[in-house]
């Protein structure tokens, strides 16, 4: 396991604070997800339900059912997959799982070339900027993880190429990061999740 120093934003102070980027999703991160992320998420879900929002509602968190322990176990020991975590003040603030081996680019200018594929990316619920959520504690965690995926792509010799399928609620975030929205495919994720990709040129701009 390797640790890197990164900076995120303390939302209340509007000041950068030092955080730790780990090139793994370890047991400590999974315990944080199980006992802290889930507790905050359950509070938000109750709040939504009390206000008449259903699971089919537009405001219901689309990642509410994600099981990070299962996601880690699914690829444990597979060389083509890896994970990253952002830690601040001894608590996991975000996690990401990457596929390094099985995907290729789709944009015309890089079609067929290898890329890093983001299987899953999520930040802790107390960092969500949503109407039903408490004021976020930190900002910039998603950007740190995107930058990490891009850097891993360069390290792998993929020239910064990164792809992913986005939950509809996260579309704006990826667009702001410079990804191109290639739309949905009826043969992928029941046609519900749009596919995004970023080129080498746009990754350099983002970085």
Coordinates of C-alpha atoms in Angstrom, one line a residue:
X1 CA 0.0 0.0 0.0
X2 CA 1.3 3.5 -0.9
X3 CA 0.1 6.7 0.6
X4 CA 0.2 10.1 -1.1
X5 CA -0.5 13.6 0.2
X6 CA -3.4 15.5 -1.5
X7 CA -5.5 18.5 -0.6
X8 CA -9.2 18.8 -0.4
X9 CA -11.4 21.8 0.7
X10 CA -12.8 22.2 4.2
X11 CA -16.3 23.4 3.2
X12 CA -17.0 25.4 6.3
X13 CA -13.6 27.2 6.4
X14 CA -13.3 27.3 2.6
X15 CA -9.6 26.4 3.1
X16 CA -7.5 23.5 1.7
X17 CA -6.8 20.7 4.2
X18 CA -4.3 17.9 3.8
X19 CA -5.7 14.5 3.1
X20 CA -4.2 11.1 2.3
X21 CA -4.7 9.2 -1.0
X22 CA -4.2 5.4 -0.6
X23 CA -3.8 3.1 -3.6
X24 CA -6.1 0.6 -2.1
X25 CA -9.5 0.1 -0.5
X26 CA -8.6 -1.7 2.7
X27 CA -10.6 -3.1 5.6
X28 CA -10.4 0.2 7.4
X29 CA -12.1 1.9 4.5
X30 CA -14.8 -0.8 4.3
X31 CA -15.5 -0.4 8.0
X32 CA -15.9 3.4 7.6
X33 CA -18.3 2.7 4.7
X34 CA -20.3 0.1 6.8
X35 CA -20.6 2.0 10.0
X36 CA -20.3 5.7 9.1
X37 CA -21.3 6.1 5.5
X38 CA -24.3 3.9 5.9
X39 CA -25.4 5.6 9.1
X40 CA -25.4 9.0 7.4
X41 CA -27.0 7.6 4.3
X42 CA -29.8 6.0 6.3
X43 CA -30.5 9.4 8.0
X44 CA -30.8 11.0 4.6
X45 CA -33.1 8.3 3.3
X46 CA -35.4 8.6 6.2
X47 CA -35.4 12.4 5.7
X48 CA -36.4 11.9 2.0
X49 CA -39.1 9.3 2.9
X50 CA -40.6 11.6 5.5
X51 CA -40.9 14.2 2.8
X52 CA -42.7 11.8 0.4
X53 CA -39.8 11.0 -1.9
X54 CA -39.8 7.4 -3.1
X55 CA -37.0 5.2 -4.4
X56 CA -38.2 6.0 -7.9
X57 CA -38.0 9.8 -7.2
X58 CA -35.5 12.0 -9.0
X59 CA -33.9 13.0 -5.6
X60 CA -33.4 9.5 -4.2
X61 CA -29.7 8.8 -4.1
X62 CA -28.9 6.5 -7.1
X63 CA -26.0 4.9 -5.3
X64 CA -28.0 4.1 -2.2
X65 CA -27.8 0.3 -2.8
X66 CA -24.0 0.2 -3.5
X67 CA -22.2 -2.4 -1.4
X68 CA -18.5 -1.5 -1.3
X69 CA -17.5 -4.6 0.5
X70 CA -19.0 -6.7 -2.3
X71 CA -17.4 -4.5 -5.0
X72 CA -14.0 -5.0 -3.5
X73 CA -14.5 -8.7 -3.0
X74 CA -15.6 -9.1 -6.6
X75 CA -12.2 -8.2 -8.0
X76 CA -10.0 -9.2 -5.1
X77 CA -6.8 -10.7 -6.4
X78 CA -7.4 -9.7 -10.1
X79 CA -4.4 -7.9 -11.5
X80 CA -6.5 -5.8 -13.9
X81 CA -8.3 -4.0 -11.1
X82 CA -7.3 -1.7 -8.3
X83 CA -8.9 0.8 -5.9
X84 CA -8.1 4.1 -4.3
X85 CA -9.3 5.9 -1.2
X86 CA -9.2 9.4 0.2
X87 CA -8.7 9.8 3.9
X88 CA -9.0 13.0 5.9
X89 CA -8.9 13.2 9.7
X90 CA -8.7 9.4 10.0
X91 CA -12.1 8.9 8.1
X92 CA -12.6 7.7 4.6
X93 CA -14.0 10.5 2.5
X94 CA -14.2 8.8 -1.0
X95 CA -13.4 5.6 -2.8
X96 CA -12.9 4.5 -6.4
X97 CA -12.5 1.2 -8.2
X98 CA -10.7 1.0 -11.5
X99 CA -10.5 -1.5 -14.4
X100 CA -7.1 -1.3 -16.1
X101 CA -7.4 -4.1 -18.6
X102 CA -10.7 -4.9 -20.2
X103 CA -11.9 -1.6 -21.8
X104 CA -11.0 0.4 -24.9
X105 CA -11.8 3.9 -26.0
X106 CA -14.9 4.8 -28.1
X107 CA -14.3 8.5 -29.1
X108 CA -13.4 8.7 -32.8
X109 CA -10.0 10.2 -32.2
X110 CA -8.9 7.4 -29.8
X111 CA -11.3 4.5 -30.7
X112 CA -9.9 1.1 -29.9
X113 CA -7.0 2.4 -27.7
X114 CA -6.7 1.1 -24.1
X115 CA -8.0 3.3 -21.3
X116 CA -8.6 3.2 -17.6
X117 CA -12.2 2.5 -16.8
X118 CA -13.8 3.8 -13.6
X119 CA -16.0 1.0 -12.3
X120 CA -17.3 3.0 -9.3
X121 CA -16.6 6.3 -7.7
X122 CA -18.4 7.6 -4.6
X123 CA -17.8 10.2 -1.9
X124 CA -19.0 9.9 1.7
X125 CA -22.6 11.0 2.1
X126 CA -21.7 13.8 4.5
X127 CA -19.8 15.4 1.6
X128 CA -22.8 15.4 -0.7
X129 CA -24.1 18.8 -1.9
X130 CA -27.8 17.9 -2.0
X131 CA -31.0 19.7 -0.8
X132 CA -31.8 16.9 1.7
X133 CA -28.3 16.6 3.0
X134 CA -26.5 18.4 5.9
X135 CA -23.9 21.0 4.7
X136 CA -21.0 19.1 3.3
X137 CA -17.8 18.8 5.3
X138 CA -15.4 18.6 2.4
X139 CA -15.3 19.4 -1.3
X140 CA -12.9 18.4 -4.1
X141 CA -12.8 14.7 -3.3
X142 CA -14.3 13.6 -6.6
X143 CA -11.8 15.8 -8.4
X144 CA -8.9 14.2 -6.5
X145 CA -10.1 10.7 -7.5
X146 CA -10.6 11.7 -11.2
X147 CA -7.1 13.2 -11.2
X148 CA -5.9 9.9 -9.8
X149 CA -7.6 7.9 -12.5
X150 CA -6.1 10.2 -15.2
X151 CA -2.6 9.9 -13.6
X152 CA -3.0 6.1 -13.5
X153 CA -3.9 6.1 -17.2
X154 CA -0.6 8.0 -17.9
X155 CA 1.3 5.6 -15.7
X156 CA -0.1 2.7 -17.7
X157 CA 0.9 4.2 -21.0
X158 CA -2.7 5.1 -21.9
X159 CA -2.0 8.8 -22.3
X160 CA -4.6 9.9 -19.8
X161 CA -7.6 8.2 -21.5
X162 CA -10.4 7.4 -19.0
X163 CA -13.9 6.1 -19.5
X164 CA -16.9 5.4 -17.3
X165 CA -20.6 5.0 -17.1
X166 CA -22.3 7.7 -15.0
X167 CA -25.3 7.6 -12.8
X168 CA -27.7 10.3 -14.1
X169 CA -27.3 12.3 -10.9
X170 CA -23.5 12.6 -11.6
X171 CA -23.6 13.7 -15.2
X172 CA -23.0 17.3 -14.5
X173 CA -19.9 16.5 -12.4
X174 CA -18.3 14.6 -15.2
X175 CA -19.1 17.2 -17.8
X176 CA -17.5 19.8 -15.6
X177 CA -14.4 17.6 -15.4
X178 CA -14.1 17.7 -19.2
X179 CA -15.6 14.3 -20.1
X180 CA -17.5 13.9 -23.3
X181 CA -21.0 12.4 -23.0
X182 CA -21.4 9.7 -25.6
X183 CA -25.0 8.9 -24.5
X184 CA -26.6 5.6 -23.5
X185 CA -26.6 2.2 -25.2
X186 CA -29.6 -0.1 -24.9
X187 CA -27.3 -3.0 -24.5
X188 CA -25.5 -1.6 -21.5
X189 CA -27.0 -1.1 -18.0
X190 CA -30.5 -1.4 -19.5
X191 CA -29.8 1.8 -21.5
X192 CA -30.0 3.9 -18.3
X193 CA -26.4 5.0 -17.8
X194 CA -24.6 7.4 -20.2
X195 CA -21.1 6.6 -21.2
X196 CA -18.4 9.3 -20.7
X197 CA -14.8 9.5 -22.0
X198 CA -12.0 12.0 -21.7
X199 CA -9.3 12.5 -24.3
X200 CA -5.6 13.2 -23.7
X201 CA -6.0 16.8 -24.6
X202 CA -8.9 17.3 -22.1
X203 CA -7.0 15.5 -19.4
X204 CA -4.1 17.8 -19.6
X205 CA -6.6 20.8 -19.3
X206 CA -8.2 19.1 -16.3
X207 CA -4.8 18.5 -14.6

